[in-house]
Tab-separated table of C-alpha atoms in Angstrom:
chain	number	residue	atom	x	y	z
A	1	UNK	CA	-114.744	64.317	4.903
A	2	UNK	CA	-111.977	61.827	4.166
A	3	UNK	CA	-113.529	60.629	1.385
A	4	UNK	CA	-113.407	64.085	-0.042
A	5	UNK	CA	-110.198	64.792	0.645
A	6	UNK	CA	-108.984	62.108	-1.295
A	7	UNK	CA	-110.954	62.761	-4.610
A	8	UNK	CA	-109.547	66.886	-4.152
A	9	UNK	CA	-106.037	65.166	-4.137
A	10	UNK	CA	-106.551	62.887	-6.869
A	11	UNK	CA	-108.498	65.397	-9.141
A	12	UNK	CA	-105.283	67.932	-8.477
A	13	UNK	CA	-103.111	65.244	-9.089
A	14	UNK	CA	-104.934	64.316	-12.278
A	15	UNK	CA	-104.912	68.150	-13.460
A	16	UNK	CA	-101.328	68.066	-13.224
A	17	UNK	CA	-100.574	65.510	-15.638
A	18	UNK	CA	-99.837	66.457	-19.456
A	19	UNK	CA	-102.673	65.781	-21.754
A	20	UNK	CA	-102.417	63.814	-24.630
A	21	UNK	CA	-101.073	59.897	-25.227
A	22	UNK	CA	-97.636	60.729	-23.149
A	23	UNK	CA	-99.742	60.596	-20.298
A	24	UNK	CA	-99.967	56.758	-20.187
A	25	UNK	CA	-96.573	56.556	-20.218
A	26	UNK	CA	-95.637	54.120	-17.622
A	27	UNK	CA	-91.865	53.289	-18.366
A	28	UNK	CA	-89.579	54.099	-15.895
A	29	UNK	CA	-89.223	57.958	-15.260
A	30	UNK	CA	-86.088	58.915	-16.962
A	31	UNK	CA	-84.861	57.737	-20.381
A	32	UNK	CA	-81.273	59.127	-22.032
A	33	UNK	CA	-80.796	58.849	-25.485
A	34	UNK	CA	-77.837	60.100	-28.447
A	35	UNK	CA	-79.500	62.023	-31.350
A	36	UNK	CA	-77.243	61.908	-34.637
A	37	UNK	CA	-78.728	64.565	-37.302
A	38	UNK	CA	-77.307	63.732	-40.827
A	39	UNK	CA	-77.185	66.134	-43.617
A	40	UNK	CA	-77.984	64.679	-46.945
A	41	UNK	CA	-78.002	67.513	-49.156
A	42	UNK	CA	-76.021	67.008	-51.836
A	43	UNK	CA	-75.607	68.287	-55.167
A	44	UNK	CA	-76.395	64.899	-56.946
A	45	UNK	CA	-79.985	64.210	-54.488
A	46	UNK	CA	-80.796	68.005	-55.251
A	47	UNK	CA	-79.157	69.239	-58.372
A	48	UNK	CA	-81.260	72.316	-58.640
A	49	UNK	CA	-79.538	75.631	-57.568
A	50	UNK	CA	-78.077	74.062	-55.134
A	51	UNK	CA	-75.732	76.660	-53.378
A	52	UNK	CA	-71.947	76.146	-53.579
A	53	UNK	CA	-70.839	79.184	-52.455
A	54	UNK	CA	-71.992	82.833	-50.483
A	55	UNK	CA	-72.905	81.214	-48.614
A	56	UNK	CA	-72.618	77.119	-49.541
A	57	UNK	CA	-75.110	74.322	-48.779
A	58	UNK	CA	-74.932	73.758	-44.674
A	59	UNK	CA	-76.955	73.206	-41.775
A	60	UNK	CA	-77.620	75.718	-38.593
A	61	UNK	CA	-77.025	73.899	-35.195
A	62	UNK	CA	-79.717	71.979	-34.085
A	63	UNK	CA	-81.919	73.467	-30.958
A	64	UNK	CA	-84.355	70.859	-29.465
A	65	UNK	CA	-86.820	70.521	-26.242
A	66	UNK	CA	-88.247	67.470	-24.488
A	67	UNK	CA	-91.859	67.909	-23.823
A	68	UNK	CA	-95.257	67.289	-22.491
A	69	UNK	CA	-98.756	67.403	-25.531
A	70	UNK	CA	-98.958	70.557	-23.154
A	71	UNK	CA	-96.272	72.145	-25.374
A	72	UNK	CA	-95.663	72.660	-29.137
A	73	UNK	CA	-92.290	74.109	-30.687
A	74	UNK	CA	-93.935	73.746	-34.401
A	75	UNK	CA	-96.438	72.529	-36.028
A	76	UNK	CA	-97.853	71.673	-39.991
A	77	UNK	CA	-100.556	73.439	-40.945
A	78	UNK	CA	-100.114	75.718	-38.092
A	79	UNK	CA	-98.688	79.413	-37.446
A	80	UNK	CA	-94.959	79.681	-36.440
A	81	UNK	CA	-93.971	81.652	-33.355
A	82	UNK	CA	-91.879	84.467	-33.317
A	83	UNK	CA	-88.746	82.444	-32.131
A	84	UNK	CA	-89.687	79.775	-34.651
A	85	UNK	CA	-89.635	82.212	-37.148
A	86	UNK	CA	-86.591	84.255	-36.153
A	87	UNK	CA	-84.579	80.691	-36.105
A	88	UNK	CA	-85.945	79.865	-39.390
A	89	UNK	CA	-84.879	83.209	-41.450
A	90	UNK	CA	-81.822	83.522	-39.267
A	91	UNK	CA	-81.014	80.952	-37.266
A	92	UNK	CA	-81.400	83.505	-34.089
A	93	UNK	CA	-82.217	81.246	-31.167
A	94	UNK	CA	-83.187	83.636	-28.241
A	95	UNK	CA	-87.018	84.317	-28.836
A	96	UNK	CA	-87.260	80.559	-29.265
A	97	UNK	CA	-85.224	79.573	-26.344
A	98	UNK	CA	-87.400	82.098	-24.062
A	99	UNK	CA	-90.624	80.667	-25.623
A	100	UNK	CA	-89.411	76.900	-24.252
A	101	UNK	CA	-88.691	79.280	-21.170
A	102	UNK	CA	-91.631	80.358	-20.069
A	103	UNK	CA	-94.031	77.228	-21.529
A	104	UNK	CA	-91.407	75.509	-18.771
A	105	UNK	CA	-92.335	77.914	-15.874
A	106	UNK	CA	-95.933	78.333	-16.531
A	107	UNK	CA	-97.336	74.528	-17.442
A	108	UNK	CA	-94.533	72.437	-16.369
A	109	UNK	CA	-94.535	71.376	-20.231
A	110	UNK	CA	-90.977	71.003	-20.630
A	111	UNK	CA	-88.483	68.510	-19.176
A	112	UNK	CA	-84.841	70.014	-20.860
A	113	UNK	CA	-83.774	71.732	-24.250
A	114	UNK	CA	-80.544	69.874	-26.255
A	115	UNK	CA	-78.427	71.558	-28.828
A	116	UNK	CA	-76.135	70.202	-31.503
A	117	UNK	CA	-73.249	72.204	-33.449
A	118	UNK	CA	-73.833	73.371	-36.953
A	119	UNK	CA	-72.730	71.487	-39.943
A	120	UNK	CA	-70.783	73.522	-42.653
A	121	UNK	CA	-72.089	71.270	-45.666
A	122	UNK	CA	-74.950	70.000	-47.182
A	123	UNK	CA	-73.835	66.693	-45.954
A	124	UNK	CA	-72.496	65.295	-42.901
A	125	UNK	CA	-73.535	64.823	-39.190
A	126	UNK	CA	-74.138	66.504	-35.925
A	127	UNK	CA	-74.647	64.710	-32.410
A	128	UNK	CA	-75.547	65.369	-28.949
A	129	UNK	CA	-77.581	63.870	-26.050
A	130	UNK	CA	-81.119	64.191	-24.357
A	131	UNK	CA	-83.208	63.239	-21.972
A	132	UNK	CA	-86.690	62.239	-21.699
A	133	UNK	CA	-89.339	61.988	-18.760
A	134	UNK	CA	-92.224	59.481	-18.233
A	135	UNK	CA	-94.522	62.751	-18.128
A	136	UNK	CA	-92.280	64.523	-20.912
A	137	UNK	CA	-91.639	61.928	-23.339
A	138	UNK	CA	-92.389	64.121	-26.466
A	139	UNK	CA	-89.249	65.166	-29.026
A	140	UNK	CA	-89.321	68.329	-31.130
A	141	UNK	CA	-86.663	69.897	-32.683
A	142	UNK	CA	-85.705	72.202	-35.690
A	143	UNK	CA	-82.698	72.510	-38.056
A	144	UNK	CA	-82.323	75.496	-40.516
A	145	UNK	CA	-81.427	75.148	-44.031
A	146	UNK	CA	-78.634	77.292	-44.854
A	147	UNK	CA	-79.356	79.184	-47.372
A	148	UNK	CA	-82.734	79.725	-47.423
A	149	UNK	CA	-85.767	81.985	-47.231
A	150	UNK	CA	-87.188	80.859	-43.715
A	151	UNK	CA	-86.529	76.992	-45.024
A	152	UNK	CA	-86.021	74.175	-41.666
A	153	UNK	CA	-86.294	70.287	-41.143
A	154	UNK	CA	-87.475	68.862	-37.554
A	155	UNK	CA	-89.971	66.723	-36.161
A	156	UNK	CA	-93.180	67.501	-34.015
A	157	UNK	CA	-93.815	65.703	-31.004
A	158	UNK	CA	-92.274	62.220	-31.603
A	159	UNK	CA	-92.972	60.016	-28.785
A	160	UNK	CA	-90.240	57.997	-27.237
A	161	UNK	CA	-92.380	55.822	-25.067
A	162	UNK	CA	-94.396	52.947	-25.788
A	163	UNK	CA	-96.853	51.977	-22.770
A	164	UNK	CA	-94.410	50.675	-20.087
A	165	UNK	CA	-91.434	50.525	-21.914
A	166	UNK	CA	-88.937	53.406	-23.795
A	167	UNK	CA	-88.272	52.776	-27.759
A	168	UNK	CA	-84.572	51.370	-28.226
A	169	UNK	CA	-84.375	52.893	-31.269
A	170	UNK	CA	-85.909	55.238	-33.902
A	171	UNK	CA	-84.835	56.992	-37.397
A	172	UNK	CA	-86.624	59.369	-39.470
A	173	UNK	CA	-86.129	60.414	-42.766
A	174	UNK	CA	-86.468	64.447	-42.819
A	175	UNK	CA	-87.948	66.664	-45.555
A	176	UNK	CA	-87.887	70.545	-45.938
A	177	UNK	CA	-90.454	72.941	-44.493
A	178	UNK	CA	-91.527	76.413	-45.125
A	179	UNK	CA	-92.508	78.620	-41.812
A	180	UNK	CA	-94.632	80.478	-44.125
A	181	UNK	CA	-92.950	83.849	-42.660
A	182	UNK	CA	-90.824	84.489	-45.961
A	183	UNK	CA	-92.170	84.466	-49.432
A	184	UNK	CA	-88.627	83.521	-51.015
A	185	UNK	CA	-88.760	80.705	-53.883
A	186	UNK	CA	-85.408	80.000	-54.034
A	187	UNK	CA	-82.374	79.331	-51.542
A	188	UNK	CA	-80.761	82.769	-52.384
A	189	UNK	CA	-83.878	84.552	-52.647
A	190	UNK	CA	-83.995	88.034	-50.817
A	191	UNK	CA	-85.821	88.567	-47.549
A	192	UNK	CA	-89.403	89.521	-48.544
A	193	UNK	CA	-91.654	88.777	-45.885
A	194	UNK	CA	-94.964	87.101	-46.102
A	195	UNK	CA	-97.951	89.763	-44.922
A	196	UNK	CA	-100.044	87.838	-44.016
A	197	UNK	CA	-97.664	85.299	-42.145
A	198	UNK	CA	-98.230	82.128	-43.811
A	199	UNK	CA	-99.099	78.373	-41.569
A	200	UNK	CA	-96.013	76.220	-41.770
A	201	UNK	CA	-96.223	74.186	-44.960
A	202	UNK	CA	-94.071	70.955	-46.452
A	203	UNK	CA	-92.101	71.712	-49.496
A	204	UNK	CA	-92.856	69.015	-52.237
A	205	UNK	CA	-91.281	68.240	-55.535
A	206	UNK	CA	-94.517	69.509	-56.724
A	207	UNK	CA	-95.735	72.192	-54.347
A	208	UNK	CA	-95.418	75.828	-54.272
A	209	UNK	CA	-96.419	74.361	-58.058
A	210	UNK	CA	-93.777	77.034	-59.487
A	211	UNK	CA	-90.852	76.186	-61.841
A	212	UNK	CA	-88.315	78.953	-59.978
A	213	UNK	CA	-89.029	76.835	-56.032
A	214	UNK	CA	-85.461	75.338	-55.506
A	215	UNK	CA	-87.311	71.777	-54.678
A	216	UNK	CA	-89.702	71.609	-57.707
A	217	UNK	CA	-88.907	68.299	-59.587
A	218	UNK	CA	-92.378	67.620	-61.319
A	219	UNK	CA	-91.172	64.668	-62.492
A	220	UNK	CA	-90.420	62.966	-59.101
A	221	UNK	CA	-93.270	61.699	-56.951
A	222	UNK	CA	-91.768	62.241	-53.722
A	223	UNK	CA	-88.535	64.385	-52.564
A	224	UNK	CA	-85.654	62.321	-51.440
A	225	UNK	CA	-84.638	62.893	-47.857
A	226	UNK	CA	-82.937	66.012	-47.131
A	227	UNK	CA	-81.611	64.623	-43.583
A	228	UNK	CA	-82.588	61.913	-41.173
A	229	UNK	CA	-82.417	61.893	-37.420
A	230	UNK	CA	-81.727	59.007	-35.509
A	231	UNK	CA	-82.083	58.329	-31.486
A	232	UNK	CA	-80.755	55.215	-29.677
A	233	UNK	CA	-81.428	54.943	-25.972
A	234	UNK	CA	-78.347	54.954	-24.127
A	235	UNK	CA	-77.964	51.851	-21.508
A	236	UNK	CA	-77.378	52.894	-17.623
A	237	UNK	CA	-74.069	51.448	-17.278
A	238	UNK	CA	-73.598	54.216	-20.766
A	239	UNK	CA	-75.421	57.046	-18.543
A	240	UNK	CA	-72.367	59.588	-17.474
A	241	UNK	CA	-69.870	57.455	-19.544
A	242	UNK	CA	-71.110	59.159	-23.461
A	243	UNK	CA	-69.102	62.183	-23.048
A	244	UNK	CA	-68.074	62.300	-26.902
A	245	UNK	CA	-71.718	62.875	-27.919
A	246	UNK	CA	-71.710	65.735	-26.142
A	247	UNK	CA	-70.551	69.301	-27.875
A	248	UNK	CA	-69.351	66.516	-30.675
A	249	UNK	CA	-67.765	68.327	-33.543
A	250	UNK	CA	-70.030	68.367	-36.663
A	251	UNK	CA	-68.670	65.958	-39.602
A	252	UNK	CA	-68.329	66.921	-42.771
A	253	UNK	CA	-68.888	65.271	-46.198
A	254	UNK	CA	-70.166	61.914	-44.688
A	255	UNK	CA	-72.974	60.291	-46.734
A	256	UNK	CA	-74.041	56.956	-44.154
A	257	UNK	CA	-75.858	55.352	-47.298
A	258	UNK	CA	-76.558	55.288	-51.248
A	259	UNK	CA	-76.523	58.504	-52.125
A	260	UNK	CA	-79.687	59.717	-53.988
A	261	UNK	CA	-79.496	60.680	-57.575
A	262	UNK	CA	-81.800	63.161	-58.558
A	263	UNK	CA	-82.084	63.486	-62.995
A	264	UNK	CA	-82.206	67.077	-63.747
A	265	UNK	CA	-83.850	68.307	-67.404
A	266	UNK	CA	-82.390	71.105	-69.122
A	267	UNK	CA	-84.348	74.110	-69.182
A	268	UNK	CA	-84.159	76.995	-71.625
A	269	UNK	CA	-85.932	80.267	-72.208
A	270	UNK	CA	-88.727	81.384	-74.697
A	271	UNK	CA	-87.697	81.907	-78.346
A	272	UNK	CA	-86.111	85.833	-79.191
A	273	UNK	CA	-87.913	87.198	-81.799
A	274	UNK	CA	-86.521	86.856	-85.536
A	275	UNK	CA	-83.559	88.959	-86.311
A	276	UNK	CA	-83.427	90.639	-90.023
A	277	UNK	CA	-83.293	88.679	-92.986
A	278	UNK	CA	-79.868	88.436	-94.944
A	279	UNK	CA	-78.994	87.657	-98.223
A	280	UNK	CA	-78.565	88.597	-101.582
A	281	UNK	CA	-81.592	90.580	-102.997
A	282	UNK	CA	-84.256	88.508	-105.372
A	283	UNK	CA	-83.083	85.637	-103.619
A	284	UNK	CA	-83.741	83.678	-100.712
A	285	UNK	CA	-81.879	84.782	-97.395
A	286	UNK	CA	-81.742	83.459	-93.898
A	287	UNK	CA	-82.925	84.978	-90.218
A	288	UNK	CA	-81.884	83.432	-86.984
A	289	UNK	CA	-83.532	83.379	-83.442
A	290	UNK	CA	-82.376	82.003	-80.592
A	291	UNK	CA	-83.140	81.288	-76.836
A	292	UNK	CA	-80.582	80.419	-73.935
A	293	UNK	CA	-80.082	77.802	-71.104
A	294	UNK	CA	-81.722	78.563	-67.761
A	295	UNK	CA	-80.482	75.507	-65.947
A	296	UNK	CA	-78.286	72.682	-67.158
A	297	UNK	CA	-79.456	69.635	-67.223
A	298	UNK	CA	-77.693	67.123	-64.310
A	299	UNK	CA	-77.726	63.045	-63.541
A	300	UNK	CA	-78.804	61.598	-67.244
A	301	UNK	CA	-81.444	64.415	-67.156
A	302	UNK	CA	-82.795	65.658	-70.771
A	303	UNK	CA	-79.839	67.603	-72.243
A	304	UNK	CA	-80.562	71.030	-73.944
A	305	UNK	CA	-81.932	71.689	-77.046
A	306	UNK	CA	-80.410	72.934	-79.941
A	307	UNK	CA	-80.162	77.256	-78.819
A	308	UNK	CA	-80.620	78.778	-82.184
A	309	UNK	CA	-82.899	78.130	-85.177
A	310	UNK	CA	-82.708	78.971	-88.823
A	311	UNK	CA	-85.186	79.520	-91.611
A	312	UNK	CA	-85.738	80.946	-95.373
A	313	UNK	CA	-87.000	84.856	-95.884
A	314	UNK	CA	-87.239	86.930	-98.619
A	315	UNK	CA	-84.694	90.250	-97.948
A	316	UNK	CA	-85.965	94.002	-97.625
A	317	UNK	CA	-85.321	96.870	-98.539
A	318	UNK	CA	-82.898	95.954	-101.752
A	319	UNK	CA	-81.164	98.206	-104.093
């Protein structure tokens, strides 16, 4: 009887734990670490529409959870949830903070949500604090890009803890995502949903393959970074003593490193057809077409060609 006493305890025990690596977590229960977002979207690392005004290039605040495997905010390749969605297209937080809600109440799958202030630029930075459990040592988080279809950055379920010990230190470089909820190819597109919703996708310099997408730069192999996160665990005698990273005022127009410079080839429309041959009659006269600039070229990119062309014709209709 005792002996089966003790395996029902251990087997409830057991089914209480989060499944999934975080569950050999063995560092010591609580960790607290600063999380600096920073904006790197500038008009030289993306030249391409980039928005400067109704509204200009900027961030939404930053809305984040500390998790078990148990829970998932987002995920590639994956449907987004209503509140994912809704934060995406509008940067409306409710639905998502009653989704981290109730995965809280009913699995035990979250430890604490963390929020940073918006940033109004493409560049700049955003901080706040968070804290992480031996059971729940799992970030997610997303970011909106402002303007944008239903565009975000984040990251899925990044681990803080390493076997017995929390990571000092991490930084990630960030790159855009689609939620798949908006069929918009550019940042000022209109809202046109996607029916059916779309999985959530990464946004490439090559993919949706489609020369209107805001990101497509066929001839770069990879995007630059659009942001990058950092985290650096705080030390105990720091714990209670960080105030200013909390409810810290976004900063504007701050680019930490070498900026990013993204060349940019003109583009220009189709030929117009050939306009009506002038010139004296029973000689030889001149018609003109032309075309016009689409997008100007930026950063050494290939400047435009020439806009109109010439050539020899034989006049009508002379008296």
């Amino acid at each position: 009887k005792v002996i089966w006493t003790l395996l029902v305890t251990i087997l409830g025990y057991a089914s209480s734990l989060p499944v999934g690596d975080d569950s050999i977590c063995t560092a010591e229960e609580l960790a607290k670490y600063s999380i600096t977002f920073t904006g790197k979207w500038s008009q030289t690392a993306f030249p391409k529409q980039y928005p400067l005004y109704r509204p200009p290039a900027q961030w939404s605040s930053m809305l984040g959870v500390t998790h078990s495997s148990d829970y998932s905010m987002w995920k590639k390749n994956e449907y987004a949830s209503n509140g994912v969605r809704d934060f995406a297209e509008k940067g409306e937080a409710w639905v998502l903070m009653k989704e981290i809600e109730e995965a809280g109440e009913k699995i035990q799958s979250v430890h604490g949500i963390f929020s940073a202030p918006a940033i109004s630029s493409g560049t700049g930075q955003t901080s706040t604090e968070l804290e992480a459990h031996s059971r729940h040592p799992l970030v997610s988080f997303v970011v909106r890009i402002v303007p944008s279809p239903d565009w975000f950055v984040g990251i899925d379920s990044l681990n803080l803890c390493e076997g017995d010990h929390w990571i000092e230190e991490v930084s990630v470089d960030l790159f855009p995502y689609d939620a798949g909820t908006d069929s918009g190819f550019t940042f000022s597109s209109p809202n046109f949903a996607t029916i059916p919703q779309d999985t959530v996708t990464e946004i490439t310099c090559s993919s949706p393959s489609h020369p209107a997408n805001s990101f497509y730069y066929p001839k770069l192999k990879i995007l630059p970074p659009i942001a990058q996160v950092t985290m650096v665990k705080l030390k105990k005698n720091q714990l209670g003593l960080s105030a200013p990273y909390l409810n810290l005022p976004a900063k504007s127009n701050e680019i930490i490193d070498t900026v990013s410079e993204t060349p940019l080839d003109c583009e220009v429309s189709q030929w117009s057809s050939w306009g009506l041959c002038r010139g004296l009659c029973r000689k030889t006269g001149t018609k003109l077409r032309t075309r016009f600039v689409l997008l100007q070229p930026a950063n050494n990119g290939m400047p435009c060609p020439n806009l109109d062309e010439e050539t020899g014709c034989e006049p009508e209709n002379c008296v």
